Tab-separated table of C-alpha atoms in Angstrom:
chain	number	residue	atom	x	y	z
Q	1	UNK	CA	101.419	116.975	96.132
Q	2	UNK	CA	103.799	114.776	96.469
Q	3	UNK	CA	102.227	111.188	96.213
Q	4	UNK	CA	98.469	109.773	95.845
Q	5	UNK	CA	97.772	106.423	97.502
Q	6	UNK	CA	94.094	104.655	98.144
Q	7	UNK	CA	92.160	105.095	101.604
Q	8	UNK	CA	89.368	102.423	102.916
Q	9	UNK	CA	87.436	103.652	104.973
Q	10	UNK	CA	84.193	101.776	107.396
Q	11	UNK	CA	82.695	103.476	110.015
Q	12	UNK	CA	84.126	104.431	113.639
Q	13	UNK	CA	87.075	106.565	114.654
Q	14	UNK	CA	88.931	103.959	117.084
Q	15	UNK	CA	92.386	101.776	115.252
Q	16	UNK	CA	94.085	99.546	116.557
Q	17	UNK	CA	97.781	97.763	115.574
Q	18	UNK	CA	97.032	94.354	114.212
Q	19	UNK	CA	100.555	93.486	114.980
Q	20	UNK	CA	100.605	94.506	118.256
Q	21	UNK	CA	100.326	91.953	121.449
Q	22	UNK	CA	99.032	93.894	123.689
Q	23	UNK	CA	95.362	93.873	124.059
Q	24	UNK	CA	93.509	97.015	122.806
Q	25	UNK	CA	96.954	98.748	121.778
Q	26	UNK	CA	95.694	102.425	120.921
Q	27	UNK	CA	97.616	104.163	118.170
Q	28	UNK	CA	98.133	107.791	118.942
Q	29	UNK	CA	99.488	110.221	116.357
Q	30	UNK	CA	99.398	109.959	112.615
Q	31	UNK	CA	100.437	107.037	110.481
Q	32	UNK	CA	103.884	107.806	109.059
Q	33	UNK	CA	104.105	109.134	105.426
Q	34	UNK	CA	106.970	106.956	105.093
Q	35	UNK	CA	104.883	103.554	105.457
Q	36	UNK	CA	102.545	104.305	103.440
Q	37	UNK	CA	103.640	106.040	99.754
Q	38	UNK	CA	102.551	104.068	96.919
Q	39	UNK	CA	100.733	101.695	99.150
Q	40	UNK	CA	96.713	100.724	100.060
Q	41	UNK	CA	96.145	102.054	103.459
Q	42	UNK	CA	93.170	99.743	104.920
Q	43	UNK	CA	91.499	101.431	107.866
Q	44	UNK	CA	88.897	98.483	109.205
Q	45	UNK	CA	86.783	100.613	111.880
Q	46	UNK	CA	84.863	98.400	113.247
Q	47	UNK	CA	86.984	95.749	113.895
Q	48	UNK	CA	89.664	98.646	115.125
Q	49	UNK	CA	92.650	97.300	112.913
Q	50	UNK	CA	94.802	98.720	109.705
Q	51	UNK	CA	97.233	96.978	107.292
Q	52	UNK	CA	98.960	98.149	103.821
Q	53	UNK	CA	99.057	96.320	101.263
Q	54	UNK	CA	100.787	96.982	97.505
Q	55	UNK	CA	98.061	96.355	95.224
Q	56	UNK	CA	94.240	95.266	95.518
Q	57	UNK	CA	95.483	91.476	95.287
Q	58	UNK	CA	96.581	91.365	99.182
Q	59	UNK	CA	93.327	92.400	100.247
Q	60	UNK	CA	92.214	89.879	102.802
Q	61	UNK	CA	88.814	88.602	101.195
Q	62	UNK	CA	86.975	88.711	103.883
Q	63	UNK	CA	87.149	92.488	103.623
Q	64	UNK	CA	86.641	92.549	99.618
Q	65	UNK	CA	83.086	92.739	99.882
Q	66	UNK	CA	82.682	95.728	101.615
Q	67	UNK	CA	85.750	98.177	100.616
Q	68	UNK	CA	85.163	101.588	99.965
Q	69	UNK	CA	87.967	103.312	98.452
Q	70	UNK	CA	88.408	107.105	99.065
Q	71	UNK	CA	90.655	109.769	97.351
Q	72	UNK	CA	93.787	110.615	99.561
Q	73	UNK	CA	96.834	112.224	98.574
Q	74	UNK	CA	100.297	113.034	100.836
Q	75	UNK	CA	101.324	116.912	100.860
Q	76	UNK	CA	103.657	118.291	103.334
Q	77	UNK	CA	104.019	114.176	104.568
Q	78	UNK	CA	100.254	114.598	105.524
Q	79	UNK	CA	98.101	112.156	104.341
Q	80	UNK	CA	94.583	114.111	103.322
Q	81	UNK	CA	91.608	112.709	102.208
Q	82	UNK	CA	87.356	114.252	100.412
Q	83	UNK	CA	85.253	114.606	102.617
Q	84	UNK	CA	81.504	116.047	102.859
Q	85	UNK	CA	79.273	117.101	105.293
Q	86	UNK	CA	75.659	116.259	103.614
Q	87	UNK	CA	75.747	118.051	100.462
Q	88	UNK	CA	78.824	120.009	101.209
Q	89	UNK	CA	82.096	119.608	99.962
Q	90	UNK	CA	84.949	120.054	102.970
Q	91	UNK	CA	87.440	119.654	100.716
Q	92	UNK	CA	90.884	118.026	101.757
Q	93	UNK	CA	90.629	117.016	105.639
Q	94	UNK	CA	93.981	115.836	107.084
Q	95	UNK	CA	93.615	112.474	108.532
Q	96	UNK	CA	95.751	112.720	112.093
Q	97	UNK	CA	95.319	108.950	114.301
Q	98	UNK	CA	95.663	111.040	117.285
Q	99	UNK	CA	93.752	113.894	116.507
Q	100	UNK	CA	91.571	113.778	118.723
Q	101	UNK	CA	88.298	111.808	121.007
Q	102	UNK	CA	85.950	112.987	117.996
Q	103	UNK	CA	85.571	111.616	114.689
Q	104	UNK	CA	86.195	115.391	113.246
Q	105	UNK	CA	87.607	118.483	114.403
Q	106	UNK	CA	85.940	121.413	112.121
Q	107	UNK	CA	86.939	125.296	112.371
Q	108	UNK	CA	84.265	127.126	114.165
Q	109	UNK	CA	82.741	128.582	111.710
Q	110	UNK	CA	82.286	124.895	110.180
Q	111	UNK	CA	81.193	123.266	113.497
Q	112	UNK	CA	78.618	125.825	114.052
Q	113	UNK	CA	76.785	125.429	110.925
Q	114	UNK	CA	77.169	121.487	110.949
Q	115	UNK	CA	76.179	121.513	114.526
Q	116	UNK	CA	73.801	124.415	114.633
Q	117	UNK	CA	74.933	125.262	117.815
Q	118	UNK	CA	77.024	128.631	118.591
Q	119	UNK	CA	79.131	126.776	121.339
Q	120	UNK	CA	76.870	128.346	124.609
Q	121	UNK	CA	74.028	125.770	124.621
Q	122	UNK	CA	73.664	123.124	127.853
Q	123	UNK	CA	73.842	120.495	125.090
Q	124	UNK	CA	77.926	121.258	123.846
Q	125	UNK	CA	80.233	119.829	125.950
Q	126	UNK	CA	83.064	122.057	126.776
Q	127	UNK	CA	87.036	120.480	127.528
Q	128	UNK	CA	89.919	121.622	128.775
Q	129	UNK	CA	92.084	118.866	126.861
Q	130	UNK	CA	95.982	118.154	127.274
Q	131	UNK	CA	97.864	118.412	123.534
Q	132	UNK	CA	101.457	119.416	122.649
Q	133	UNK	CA	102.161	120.591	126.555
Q	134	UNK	CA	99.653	123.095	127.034
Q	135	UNK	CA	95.582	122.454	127.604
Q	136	UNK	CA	93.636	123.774	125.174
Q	137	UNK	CA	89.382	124.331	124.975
Q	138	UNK	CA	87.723	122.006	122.856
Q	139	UNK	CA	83.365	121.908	122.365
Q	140	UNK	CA	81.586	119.305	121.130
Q	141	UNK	CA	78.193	118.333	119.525
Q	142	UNK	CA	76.702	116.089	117.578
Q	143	UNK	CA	75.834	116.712	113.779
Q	144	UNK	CA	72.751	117.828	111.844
Q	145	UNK	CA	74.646	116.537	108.904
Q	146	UNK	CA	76.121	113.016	107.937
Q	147	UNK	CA	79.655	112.711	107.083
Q	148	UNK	CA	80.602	111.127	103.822
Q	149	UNK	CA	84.022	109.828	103.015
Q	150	UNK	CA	83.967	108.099	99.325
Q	151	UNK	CA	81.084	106.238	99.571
Q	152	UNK	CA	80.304	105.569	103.442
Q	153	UNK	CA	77.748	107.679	105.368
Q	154	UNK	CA	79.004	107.792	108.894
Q	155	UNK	CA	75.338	109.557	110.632
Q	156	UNK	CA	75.192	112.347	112.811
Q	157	UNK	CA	78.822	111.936	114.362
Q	158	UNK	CA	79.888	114.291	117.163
Q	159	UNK	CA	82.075	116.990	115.726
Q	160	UNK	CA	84.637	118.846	117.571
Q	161	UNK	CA	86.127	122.248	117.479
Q	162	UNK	CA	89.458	122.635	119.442
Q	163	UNK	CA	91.200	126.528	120.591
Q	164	UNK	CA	94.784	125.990	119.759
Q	165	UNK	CA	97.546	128.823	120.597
Q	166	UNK	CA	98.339	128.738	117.007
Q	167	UNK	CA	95.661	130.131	114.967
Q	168	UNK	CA	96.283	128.499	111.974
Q	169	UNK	CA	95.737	124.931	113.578
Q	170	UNK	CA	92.365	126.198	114.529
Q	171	UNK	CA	91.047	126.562	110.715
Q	172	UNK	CA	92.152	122.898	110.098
Q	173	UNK	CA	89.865	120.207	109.433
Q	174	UNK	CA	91.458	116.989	110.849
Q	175	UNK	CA	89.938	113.489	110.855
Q	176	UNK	CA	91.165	111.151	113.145
């Protein structure tokens, strides 16, 4: 491990750069390790923004009130964060910006028992989706379970479960 920071966390999967000009200026990729050691990392959902901050002090008030703060730490200039599925423990999930249209990409394994679905049903969408030069298979379907990161339920979201070349990616589970 090489640092721990703080994580707040709401409730959709879209952010956007609050210092940005351009209107609805999607960030793709993850946020730099660099930026954010021994800083707050504020992830507004809803209203699609981020900001870091040094301590508590600079956060804006109108966001005070509802902060949720999640355990995160940086490994391997990742930044990881808990998360659950229901009862269920996921354990670290890597938090990628980019990662992907879903809220959460889950090994198979994972997505079929979260989804209940073994990938064949009319109901799953199925993707050919463009990432790192190649096009890879991706299937999607919405929860049984609700996701919980600290203390905010996100209900029933959509997981994901991408086919990458490299095998390893595919037992990854990567918020974003």
């Amino acid at each position: 491990v090489e640092a721990c920071s703080s994580f707040v966390v709401w409730d959709q999967n879209e952010i956007v750069d609050t210092n940005s000009t351009a209107v609805d200026q999607r960030i793709v990729g993850t946020i730099g390790a660099d930026a954010i050691l021994g800083k707050i990392l504020i992830i507004d959902f809803p209203h699609r923004n981020y900001s870091l901050v040094s301590d508590t002090s600079q956060i804006p008030s109108e966001l005070k009130s509802s902060i949720q703060f999640a355990p995160t730490k940086l490994h391997n200039r990742r930044l990881w964060i808990i998360a659950m599925m229901g009862t269920d423990s996921l354990g670290w999930v890597l938090f990628d910006t980019g990662s992907s249209e879903t809220l959460l990409s889950l090994p198979m394994k994972d997505w079929q028992r979260y989804t209940q679905r073994v990938g064949t049903e009319q109901d799953v969408a199925r993707d050919s989706v463009p990432a790192w030069g190649n096009y890879v298979q991706t299937v999607r379907a919405k929860s049984q379970s609700d996701l919980i990161i600290g203390n905010v339920k996100l209900e029933k979201p959509v997981l994901e479960h991408t086919e990458f070349p490299d095998s390893e990616l595919n037992e990854w589970k990567i918020l974003g």
